[in-house]
mmCIF file of C-alpha atoms in Angstrom:
data_model
loop_
_atom_site.group_PDB
_atom_site.id
_atom_site.type_symbol
_atom_site.label_atom_id
_atom_site.label_comp_id
_atom_site.label_asym_id
_atom_site.label_seq_id
_atom_site.Cartn_x
_atom_site.Cartn_y
_atom_site.Cartn_z
ATOM 1 C CA MET A 45 224.816 15.770 137.577
ATOM 2 C CA SER A 46 224.328 19.501 137.483
ATOM 3 C CA GLU A 47 222.221 21.531 135.126
ATOM 4 C CA ARG A 48 225.471 22.900 133.701
ATOM 5 C CA THR A 49 226.751 19.518 132.583
ATOM 6 C CA LYS A 50 228.586 19.965 129.316
ATOM 7 C CA THR A 51 227.812 17.819 126.311
ATOM 8 C CA ALA A 52 231.344 16.434 126.461
ATOM 9 C CA ASP A 53 230.644 14.997 129.918
ATOM 10 C CA ILE A 54 227.590 13.100 128.790
ATOM 11 C CA ASP A 55 227.951 9.346 128.653
ATOM 12 C CA LEU A 56 226.668 8.092 125.323
ATOM 13 C CA GLY A 57 227.153 4.464 126.319
ATOM 14 C CA PRO A 58 227.490 2.129 123.341
ATOM 15 C CA LEU A 59 226.197 4.647 120.780
ATOM 16 C CA PRO A 60 229.537 5.994 119.434
ATOM 17 C CA GLU A 61 230.564 2.477 118.444
ATOM 18 C CA LEU A 62 227.284 1.387 116.924
ATOM 19 C CA MET A 63 227.500 1.325 113.169
ATOM 20 C CA GLY A 64 224.003 2.716 112.696
ATOM 21 C CA TYR A 65 224.636 5.640 115.027
ATOM 22 C CA VAL A 66 227.950 6.716 113.509
ATOM 23 C CA LEU A 67 226.698 6.130 109.979
ATOM 24 C CA ARG A 68 223.737 8.382 110.629
ATOM 25 C CA ARG A 69 225.834 11.153 112.189
ATOM 26 C CA ALA A 70 228.358 11.071 109.345
ATOM 27 C CA GLN A 71 225.615 10.964 106.715
ATOM 28 C CA LEU A 72 223.924 14.012 108.209
ATOM 29 C CA VAL A 73 227.184 15.969 108.257
ATOM 30 C CA VAL A 74 227.781 15.173 104.582
ATOM 31 C CA PHE A 75 224.180 15.978 103.646
ATOM 32 C CA GLN A 76 224.374 19.277 105.523
ATOM 33 C CA ASP A 77 227.336 20.287 103.407
ATOM 34 C CA PHE A 78 225.482 19.157 100.297
ATOM 35 C CA PHE A 79 222.358 21.129 101.223
ATOM 36 C CA ALA A 80 224.401 24.257 101.873
ATOM 37 C CA ALA A 81 226.347 23.943 98.625
ATOM 38 C CA PHE A 82 223.295 23.203 96.509
ATOM 39 C CA ALA A 83 220.967 25.681 98.223
ATOM 40 C CA PRO A 84 221.474 28.367 95.528
ATOM 41 C CA PHE A 85 220.070 25.825 93.058
ATOM 42 C CA ASP A 86 217.452 24.451 95.444
ATOM 43 C CA ILE A 87 218.529 20.872 94.765
ATOM 44 C CA SER A 88 218.439 18.149 97.424
ATOM 45 C CA PRO A 89 220.608 15.010 97.421
ATOM 46 C CA ALA A 90 217.576 12.940 96.342
ATOM 47 C CA GLN A 91 216.764 15.322 93.492
ATOM 48 C CA PHE A 92 220.386 15.296 92.388
ATOM 49 C CA SER A 93 220.419 11.478 92.302
ATOM 50 C CA VAL A 94 217.271 11.360 90.212
ATOM 51 C CA LEU A 95 218.520 14.003 87.763
ATOM 52 C CA THR A 96 221.835 12.149 87.463
ATOM 53 C CA VAL A 97 220.193 8.832 86.604
ATOM 54 C CA ILE A 98 217.810 10.429 84.094
ATOM 55 C CA GLU A 99 220.672 12.350 82.496
ATOM 56 C CA ARG A 100 222.802 9.216 82.157
ATOM 57 C CA ASN A 101 219.951 6.960 81.047
ATOM 58 C CA PRO A 102 217.381 8.950 79.103
ATOM 59 C CA GLY A 103 214.155 7.084 78.437
ATOM 60 C CA LEU A 104 214.037 4.903 81.538
ATOM 61 C CA THR A 105 210.644 4.423 83.150
ATOM 62 C CA GLN A 106 209.765 5.798 86.565
ATOM 63 C CA SER A 107 209.948 2.335 88.114
ATOM 64 C CA GLN A 108 213.387 1.725 86.698
ATOM 65 C CA VAL A 109 214.834 4.965 88.038
ATOM 66 C CA ALA A 110 213.138 4.468 91.404
ATOM 67 C CA ALA A 111 214.465 0.907 91.650
ATOM 68 C CA ALA A 112 218.001 1.888 90.651
ATOM 69 C CA LEU A 113 218.094 4.431 93.453
ATOM 70 C CA GLY A 114 216.126 2.346 95.927
ATOM 71 C CA ILE A 115 213.498 5.048 96.260
ATOM 72 C CA LYS A 116 209.958 4.006 97.157
ATOM 73 C CA ARG A 117 207.422 4.448 94.388
ATOM 74 C CA THR A 118 205.305 6.983 96.305
ATOM 75 C CA ASN A 119 208.284 9.111 97.279
ATOM 76 C CA PHE A 120 209.577 8.938 93.742
ATOM 77 C CA VAL A 121 206.352 10.261 92.234
ATOM 78 C CA GLY A 122 206.500 13.303 94.515
ATOM 79 C CA LEU A 123 210.147 13.912 93.648
ATOM 80 C CA LEU A 124 209.440 13.703 89.954
ATOM 81 C CA ASN A 125 206.365 15.922 90.108
ATOM 82 C CA GLU A 126 208.524 18.608 91.659
ATOM 83 C CA LEU A 127 211.244 18.241 89.009
ATOM 84 C CA GLU A 128 208.631 18.356 86.279
ATOM 85 C CA LYS A 129 206.977 21.437 87.785
ATOM 86 C CA ARG A 130 210.343 23.142 87.711
ATOM 87 C CA THR A 131 210.770 21.989 84.069
ATOM 88 C CA LEU A 132 214.005 20.185 84.844
ATOM 89 C CA ALA A 133 212.725 16.746 83.844
ATOM 90 C CA GLU A 134 209.736 15.477 81.895
ATOM 91 C CA ARG A 135 207.617 12.371 81.532
ATOM 92 C CA ARG A 136 206.825 11.229 78.008
ATOM 93 C CA GLN A 137 204.232 8.576 77.372
ATOM 94 C CA VAL A 138 205.677 5.279 76.158
ATOM 95 C CA SER A 139 203.994 4.448 72.852
ATOM 96 C CA GLY A 140 201.679 1.475 73.157
ATOM 97 C CA ASP A 141 201.522 1.735 76.933
ATOM 98 C CA LYS A 142 199.245 4.409 78.312
ATOM 99 C CA ARG A 143 200.317 3.893 81.884
ATOM 100 C CA SER A 144 204.048 3.934 81.378
ATOM 101 C CA TYR A 145 206.169 7.057 81.136
ATOM 102 C CA ALA A 146 209.741 7.455 79.995
ATOM 103 C CA LEU A 147 211.843 10.106 81.717
ATOM 104 C CA TYR A 148 214.047 12.733 80.130
ATOM 105 C CA LEU A 149 215.838 15.873 81.215
ATOM 106 C CA THR A 150 214.641 19.071 79.632
ATOM 107 C CA ALA A 151 217.167 21.456 78.085
ATOM 108 C CA GLU A 152 216.884 23.398 81.317
ATOM 109 C CA GLY A 153 217.614 20.276 83.356
ATOM 110 C CA THR A 154 220.643 19.477 81.218
ATOM 111 C CA ALA A 155 221.926 23.028 81.617
ATOM 112 C CA LEU A 156 221.415 22.871 85.375
ATOM 113 C CA MET A 157 223.318 19.584 85.652
ATOM 114 C CA ARG A 158 226.210 21.176 83.804
ATOM 115 C CA LYS A 159 226.219 24.066 86.260
ATOM 116 C CA LEU A 160 226.103 21.663 89.194
ATOM 117 C CA ARG A 161 229.193 19.716 88.183
ATOM 118 C CA PRO A 162 231.747 22.059 89.812
ATOM 119 C CA VAL A 163 229.468 22.424 92.854
ATOM 120 C CA LEU A 164 229.434 18.661 93.302
ATOM 121 C CA LYS A 165 233.171 18.441 92.783
ATOM 122 C CA ALA A 166 233.842 21.066 95.447
ATOM 123 C CA HIS A 167 231.421 19.405 97.883
ATOM 124 C CA GLU A 168 233.047 16.017 97.398
ATOM 125 C CA ALA A 169 236.538 17.511 97.762
ATOM 126 C CA ARG A 170 235.537 18.962 101.150
ATOM 127 C CA MET A 171 234.282 15.559 102.247
ATOM 128 C CA VAL A 172 237.376 13.722 100.995
ATOM 129 C CA ALA A 173 239.547 16.248 102.863
ATOM 130 C CA LYS A 174 238.093 14.914 106.117
ATOM 131 C CA VAL A 175 239.519 11.421 105.610
ATOM 132 C CA GLY A 176 242.096 11.706 102.824
ATOM 133 C CA GLU A 177 242.007 9.926 99.464
ATOM 134 C CA ASP A 178 242.928 6.535 100.904
ATOM 135 C CA GLY A 179 240.415 6.966 103.693
ATOM 136 C CA ARG A 180 237.753 7.738 101.130
ATOM 137 C CA ASP A 181 238.606 4.616 99.130
ATOM 138 C CA GLN A 182 238.457 2.468 102.285
ATOM 139 C CA LEU A 183 235.232 4.102 103.355
ATOM 140 C CA VAL A 184 233.487 3.705 100.010
ATOM 141 C CA ALA A 185 234.509 0.038 99.791
ATOM 142 C CA LEU A 186 233.299 -0.660 103.349
ATOM 143 C CA LEU A 187 230.036 1.174 102.775
ATOM 144 C CA HIS A 188 229.388 -0.842 99.625
ATOM 145 C CA ASP A 189 230.008 -4.016 101.617
ATOM 146 C CA ILE A 190 227.259 -2.884 103.948
ATOM 147 C CA ALA A 191 224.850 -1.501 101.365
ATOM 148 C CA ASP A 192 225.243 -4.240 98.778
ATOM 149 C CA GLY A 193 225.693 -7.158 101.111
ATOM 150 C CA ARG A 194 228.680 -9.439 101.216
ATOM 151 C CA ALA A 195 228.959 -13.198 101.442
ATOM 152 C CA ALA A 196 229.329 -14.453 104.995
ATOM 153 C CA GLY A 197 232.673 -16.092 105.752
ATOM 154 C CA GLU A 198 234.485 -13.506 103.655
ATOM 155 C CA PRO A 199 235.961 -11.403 106.439
ATOM 156 C CA ARG A 200 237.689 -8.183 105.560
ATOM 157 C CA ASN A 201 241.369 -7.955 106.358
ATOM 158 C CA GLY A 202 242.212 -4.951 108.478
ATOM 159 C CA ALA A 203 244.970 -3.713 106.176
ATOM 160 C CA ASP A 204 243.014 -4.419 103.018
ATOM 161 C CA VAL A 205 242.566 -1.255 101.031
ATOM 162 C CA ARG A 206 240.394 -1.638 97.998
ATOM 163 C CA GLY A 207 239.798 1.005 95.431
ATOM 164 C CA PRO A 208 236.259 2.226 94.999
ATOM 165 C CA LYS A 209 236.070 0.335 91.721
ATOM 166 C CA ALA A 210 236.057 -2.985 93.531
ATOM 167 C CA SER A 211 232.391 -2.769 94.366
ATOM 168 C CA ARG A 212 231.103 0.058 92.333
ATOM 169 C CA ALA A 213 227.579 -0.932 91.437
ATOM 170 C CA PRO A 214 225.044 -0.791 94.253
ATOM 171 C CA ARG A 215 222.217 -3.257 94.058
ATOM 172 C CA PRO A 216 218.637 -2.164 94.059
ATOM 173 C CA GLY A 217 217.776 -1.761 97.652
ATOM 174 C CA SER A 218 216.380 0.515 100.195
ATOM 175 C CA ALA A 219 218.262 3.759 99.753
ATOM 176 C CA GLU A 220 216.229 6.901 99.510
ATOM 177 C CA THR A 221 218.969 9.378 98.916
ATOM 178 C CA MET B 1238 217.137 1.585 76.057
ATOM 179 C CA SER B 1239 214.303 -0.894 76.309
ATOM 180 C CA GLU B 1240 211.542 -1.006 78.858
ATOM 181 C CA ARG B 1241 213.101 -4.242 80.116
ATOM 182 C CA THR B 1242 216.399 -2.629 81.071
ATOM 183 C CA LYS B 1243 217.598 -4.255 84.251
ATOM 184 C CA THR B 1244 218.650 -2.178 87.223
ATOM 185 C CA ALA B 1245 222.161 -3.598 86.881
ATOM 186 C CA ASP B 1246 222.459 -2.031 83.420
ATOM 187 C CA ILE B 1247 221.614 1.439 84.640
ATOM 188 C CA ASP B 1248 224.469 3.924 84.669
ATOM 189 C CA LEU B 1249 224.573 5.651 88.041
ATOM 190 C CA GLY B 1250 227.360 7.979 86.945
ATOM 191 C CA PRO B 1251 229.358 9.387 89.855
ATOM 192 C CA LEU B 1252 226.822 8.380 92.534
ATOM 193 C CA PRO B 1253 228.397 5.092 93.721
ATOM 194 C CA GLU B 1254 231.606 6.925 94.576
ATOM 195 C CA LEU B 1255 230.050 9.936 96.243
ATOM 196 C CA MET B 1256 230.440 9.754 99.992
ATOM 197 C CA GLY B 1257 226.968 11.124 100.677
ATOM 198 C CA TYR B 1258 225.312 8.619 98.370
ATOM 199 C CA VAL B 1259 227.067 5.532 99.719
ATOM 200 C CA LEU B 1260 226.726 6.742 103.307
ATOM 201 C CA ARG B 1261 223.003 7.144 102.865
ATOM 202 C CA ARG B 1262 222.554 3.735 101.250
ATOM 203 C CA ALA B 1263 224.580 1.986 103.949
ATOM 204 C CA GLN B 1264 222.813 3.894 106.710
ATOM 205 C CA LEU B 1265 219.414 2.864 105.377
ATOM 206 C CA VAL B 1266 220.445 -0.792 105.214
ATOM 207 C CA VAL B 1267 221.614 -0.691 108.841
ATOM 208 C CA PHE B 1268 218.494 1.173 109.974
ATOM 209 C CA GLN B 1269 216.268 -1.330 108.159
ATOM 210 C CA ASP B 1270 217.846 -4.135 110.146
ATOM 211 C CA PHE B 1271 217.432 -2.103 113.322
ATOM 212 C CA PHE B 1272 213.771 -1.379 112.611
ATOM 213 C CA ALA B 1273 213.071 -5.049 111.904
ATOM 214 C CA ALA B 1274 214.885 -6.216 115.049
ATOM 215 C CA PHE B 1275 213.279 -3.626 117.327
ATOM 216 C CA ALA B 1276 209.794 -3.801 115.773
ATOM 217 C CA PRO B 1277 208.471 -6.154 118.480
ATOM 218 C CA PHE B 1278 209.334 -3.393 120.974
ATOM 219 C CA ASP B 1279 208.229 -0.552 118.703
ATOM 220 C CA ILE B 1280 211.513 1.296 119.254
ATOM 221 C CA SER B 1281 213.168 3.403 116.536
ATOM 222 C CA PRO B 1282 216.894 4.198 116.368
ATOM 223 C CA ALA B 1283 216.172 7.749 117.571
ATOM 224 C CA GLN B 1284 214.098 6.524 120.497
ATOM 225 C CA PHE B 1285 216.802 4.031 121.404
ATOM 226 C CA SER B 1286 219.446 6.786 121.412
ATOM 227 C CA VAL B 1287 217.348 8.986 123.667
ATOM 228 C CA LEU B 1288 216.575 6.155 126.091
ATOM 229 C CA THR B 1289 220.266 5.233 126.191
ATOM 230 C CA VAL B 1290 221.396 8.754 127.053
ATOM 231 C CA ILE B 1291 218.698 9.167 129.724
ATOM 232 C CA GLU B 1292 219.538 5.777 131.207
ATOM 233 C CA ARG B 1293 223.246 6.590 131.363
ATOM 234 C CA ASN B 1294 222.785 10.167 132.577
ATOM 235 C CA PRO B 1295 219.648 10.431 134.705
ATOM 236 C CA GLY B 1296 218.627 13.986 135.496
ATOM 237 C CA LEU B 1297 219.867 15.717 132.353
ATOM 238 C CA THR B 1298 217.639 18.414 130.908
ATOM 239 C CA GLN B 1299 215.879 18.101 127.580
ATOM 240 C CA SER B 1300 218.301 20.527 125.936
ATOM 241 C CA GLN B 1301 221.301 18.578 127.159
ATOM 242 C CA VAL B 1302 220.063 15.267 125.826
ATOM 243 C CA ALA B 1303 218.992 16.858 122.543
ATOM 244 C CA ALA B 1304 222.392 18.561 122.154
ATOM 245 C CA ALA B 1305 224.347 15.406 122.991
ATOM 246 C CA LEU B 1306 222.530 13.531 120.244
ATOM 247 C CA GLY B 1307 222.400 16.435 117.820
ATOM 248 C CA ILE B 1308 218.607 16.280 117.680
ATOM 249 C CA LYS B 1309 216.714 19.476 116.942
ATOM 250 C CA ARG B 1310 214.701 20.841 119.843
ATOM 251 C CA THR B 1311 211.331 20.492 118.109
ATOM 252 C CA ASN B 1312 211.986 16.927 117.017
ATOM 253 C CA PHE B 1313 213.229 16.086 120.481
ATOM 254 C CA VAL B 1314 210.058 17.296 122.187
ATOM 255 C CA GLY B 1315 207.971 15.027 119.965
ATOM 256 C CA LEU B 1316 210.260 12.078 120.655
ATOM 257 C CA LEU B 1317 210.079 12.634 124.371
ATOM 258 C CA ASN B 1318 206.311 13.124 124.424
ATOM 259 C CA GLU B 1319 205.964 9.726 122.817
ATOM 260 C CA LEU B 1320 208.335 8.063 125.316
ATOM 261 C CA GLU B 1321 206.486 9.713 128.185
ATOM 262 C CA LYS B 1322 203.106 8.638 126.840
ATOM 263 C CA ARG B 1323 204.391 5.080 126.777
ATOM 264 C CA THR B 1324 205.690 5.568 130.360
ATOM 265 C CA LEU B 1325 209.233 4.690 129.369
ATOM 266 C CA ALA B 1326 210.689 8.060 130.371
ATOM 267 C CA GLU B 1327 209.495 10.968 132.448
ATOM 268 C CA ARG B 1328 210.089 14.684 132.858
ATOM 269 C CA ARG B 1329 210.493 15.967 136.391
ATOM 270 C CA GLN B 1330 210.464 19.675 137.098
ATOM 271 C CA VAL B 1331 213.823 21.053 138.161
ATOM 272 C CA SER B 1332 213.349 22.767 141.538
ATOM 273 C CA GLY B 1333 213.680 26.519 141.290
ATOM 274 C CA ASP B 1334 213.178 26.497 137.531
ATOM 275 C CA LYS B 1335 209.610 26.131 136.340
ATOM 276 C CA ARG B 1336 210.563 25.885 132.688
ATOM 277 C CA SER B 1337 213.271 23.276 133.014
ATOM 278 C CA TYR B 1338 212.694 19.525 133.192
ATOM 279 C CA ALA B 1339 215.069 16.775 134.155
ATOM 280 C CA LEU B 1340 214.698 13.437 132.396
ATOM 281 C CA TYR B 1341 214.592 9.988 133.934
ATOM 282 C CA LEU B 1342 213.691 6.511 132.814
ATOM 283 C CA THR B 1343 210.704 4.951 134.530
ATOM 284 C CA ALA B 1344 210.991 1.453 135.996
ATOM 285 C CA GLU B 1345 209.287 0.298 132.818
ATOM 286 C CA GLY B 1346 211.848 2.135 130.693
ATOM 287 C CA THR B 1347 214.706 0.575 132.625
ATOM 288 C CA ALA B 1348 213.189 -2.878 132.241
ATOM 289 C CA LEU B 1349 212.734 -2.328 128.508
ATOM 290 C CA MET B 1350 216.344 -1.228 128.078
ATOM 291 C CA ARG B 1351 217.460 -4.423 129.798
ATOM 292 C CA LYS B 1352 215.354 -6.481 127.395
ATOM 293 C CA LEU B 1353 216.749 -4.576 124.411
ATOM 294 C CA ARG B 1354 220.387 -5.309 125.234
ATOM 295 C CA PRO B 1355 220.551 -8.721 123.511
ATOM 296 C CA VAL B 1356 218.483 -7.371 120.609
ATOM 297 C CA LEU B 1357 221.015 -4.598 120.081
ATOM 298 C CA LYS B 1358 223.903 -7.009 120.402
ATOM 299 C CA ALA B 1359 222.450 -9.323 117.756
ATOM 300 C CA HIS B 1360 221.701 -6.416 115.418
ATOM 301 C CA GLU B 1361 225.227 -5.079 115.746
ATOM 302 C CA ALA B 1362 226.721 -8.544 115.233
ATOM 303 C CA ARG B 1363 224.823 -8.853 111.936
ATOM 304 C CA MET B 1364 226.186 -5.490 110.828
ATOM 305 C CA VAL B 1365 229.757 -6.304 111.867
ATOM 306 C CA ALA B 1366 229.497 -9.590 109.949
ATOM 307 C CA LYS B 1367 229.195 -7.555 106.735
ATOM 308 C CA VAL B 1368 232.647 -5.993 107.089
ATOM 309 C CA GLY B 1369 234.464 -8.036 109.741
ATOM 310 C CA GLU B 1370 235.799 -6.755 113.070
ATOM 311 C CA ASP B 1371 238.705 -4.884 111.497
ATOM 312 C CA GLY B 1372 236.430 -3.417 108.860
ATOM 313 C CA ARG B 1373 234.105 -2.206 111.594
ATOM 314 C CA ASP B 1374 236.985 -0.566 113.471
ATOM 315 C CA GLN B 1375 238.173 1.170 110.292
ATOM 316 C CA LEU B 1376 234.672 2.208 109.424
ATOM 317 C CA VAL B 1377 233.846 3.636 112.845
ATOM 318 C CA ALA B 1378 237.112 5.605 112.918
ATOM 319 C CA LEU B 1379 236.535 7.013 109.421
ATOM 320 C CA LEU B 1380 232.935 7.901 110.207
ATOM 321 C CA HIS B 1381 234.013 9.745 113.340
ATOM 322 C CA ASP B 1382 236.540 11.663 111.244
ATOM 323 C CA ILE B 1383 233.636 12.782 109.099
ATOM 324 C CA ALA B 1384 231.079 13.375 111.834
ATOM 325 C CA ASP B 1385 233.396 15.028 114.338
ATOM 326 C CA GLY B 1386 235.580 16.898 111.909
ATOM 327 C CA ARG B 1387 239.318 16.494 111.609
ATOM 328 C CA ALA B 1388 242.108 19.019 111.285
ATOM 329 C CA ALA B 1389 243.061 19.759 107.704
ATOM 330 C CA GLY B 1390 246.570 18.655 106.746
ATOM 331 C CA GLU B 1391 246.195 15.503 108.784
ATOM 332 C CA PRO B 1392 245.616 13.049 105.974
ATOM 333 C CA ARG B 1393 244.749 9.476 106.819
ATOM 334 C CA ASN B 1394 247.210 6.828 105.824
ATOM 335 C CA GLY B 1395 245.634 4.100 103.733
ATOM 336 C CA ALA B 1396 246.899 1.263 105.917
ATOM 337 C CA ASP B 1397 246.133 3.055 109.155
ATOM 338 C CA VAL B 1398 243.774 1.012 111.246
ATOM 339 C CA ARG B 1399 242.608 2.749 114.353
ATOM 340 C CA GLY B 1400 240.519 1.148 117.019
ATOM 341 C CA PRO B 1401 237.143 2.684 117.687
ATOM 342 C CA LYS B 1402 238.483 4.115 120.932
ATOM 343 C CA ALA B 1403 240.665 6.577 119.062
ATOM 344 C CA SER B 1404 237.841 8.976 118.428
ATOM 345 C CA ARG B 1405 235.070 7.733 120.569
ATOM 346 C CA ALA B 1406 233.224 10.856 121.610
ATOM 347 C CA PRO B 1407 231.125 12.524 118.939
ATOM 348 C CA ARG B 1408 230.720 16.241 119.199
ATOM 349 C CA PRO B 1409 227.362 17.868 119.389
ATOM 350 C CA GLY B 1410 226.267 18.248 115.860
ATOM 351 C CA SER B 1411 223.536 17.605 113.456
ATOM 352 C CA ALA B 1412 222.727 13.966 113.919
ATOM 353 C CA GLU B 1413 219.136 13.020 114.358
ATOM 354 C CA THR B 1414 219.465 9.325 114.886
#
C-alpha cells in the first residue's frame, strides 16, 4: 500500500459496525457542534448538564447532582469549583450538617441559562436535521435501552418506533457528560 | 427538596432527550463493558482501534492511521509509543523519507489480536442483546448518519430500517475512540 493511500481506501475491519466505535464517533461529532455553539459562553456539555440539574432542582446536594448525572465525585467537585469561581452556581451549607452543601444557581447563572436556551435549541435542531425527527426518536429510544439497561428476552422489533417519552428517565450510572 | 431526594425524583429537564446527552451516556456504558472485558489484556478502545487498523493495513504511516480513526496527531503519538513499548506494534522508517514511519504489528501484536477476537465478539454480543439485532442495525445506521454527515433534505423515514452495510465507511473526522 503506497504512502499516498487515501483514508477511504483504508480497511477499518469490524470497527464501523461495532456499537462502541460508532457511538463514540457520533458522540464526538455532536459534542464538537456543542462546543462550537457554546464557545462564546465558555460552557462545556458537562457544565451545561450540571447547571441544568441545579436550575431544575435547587437545593440538591453535590452527591445528588453528581449521581443524577453519573459524574464521579472527584470530577464533579472540579466542575463545581469552576462554576462557583465564575459565580454561576453556589454551595450553601446545609444547616445542621457542616459537611453537606446544597447547590443553587446565582442570579448570573440563571441569566446565563436563559441566554443559552436558544443556543441549545439551535444546536439540537442541527443534530436532529442529520437523522430527521423520526430518526431522532428511534435513536433516543435505542440509546436509552443501552444506557439504562433493558430486560433480556425483550428484543426490539425492527419496525418499532417509540417516542422519546417511552424511556425518558436515565438511571444513575456512569455518564460523565 | 429533602436531603433524601432519590435520583429518580430529580428533574433532568431537557437532558434525556438531547442527542449529545444520551449519546454520551450510552457510549460510556458500552465503553465500560469494553474496559472490563479487555482489562485482562490492558487494551483500551482506542488502542484496539489502532491495532485493528494496523493489522488490516500494514505499512500505513502514522498520519494515515490517525486520520482514518479521527485521532489527533498528538494523542496518536502517545498511543503508538505505548503500543511500541509493549512490543505490540512497531514503526519502521520509510526508505527515502527520514521523517516518515510505516506501522506494523509485531508477532506479539498479531497473536494478541487473535486472542482478542472472541473477547470482542462476546462484548459486542452483550451490547447487541440490549437492543436486539434489528435495533443494532437501526442504531448503527443512525449513528453513521450523524458521524458521517447526511445531505440535508433527505429526512429519514421512521420505519426505515437499513442494514449496517448501507453506510459502512466512516469519513475521517473527529473520533478519538
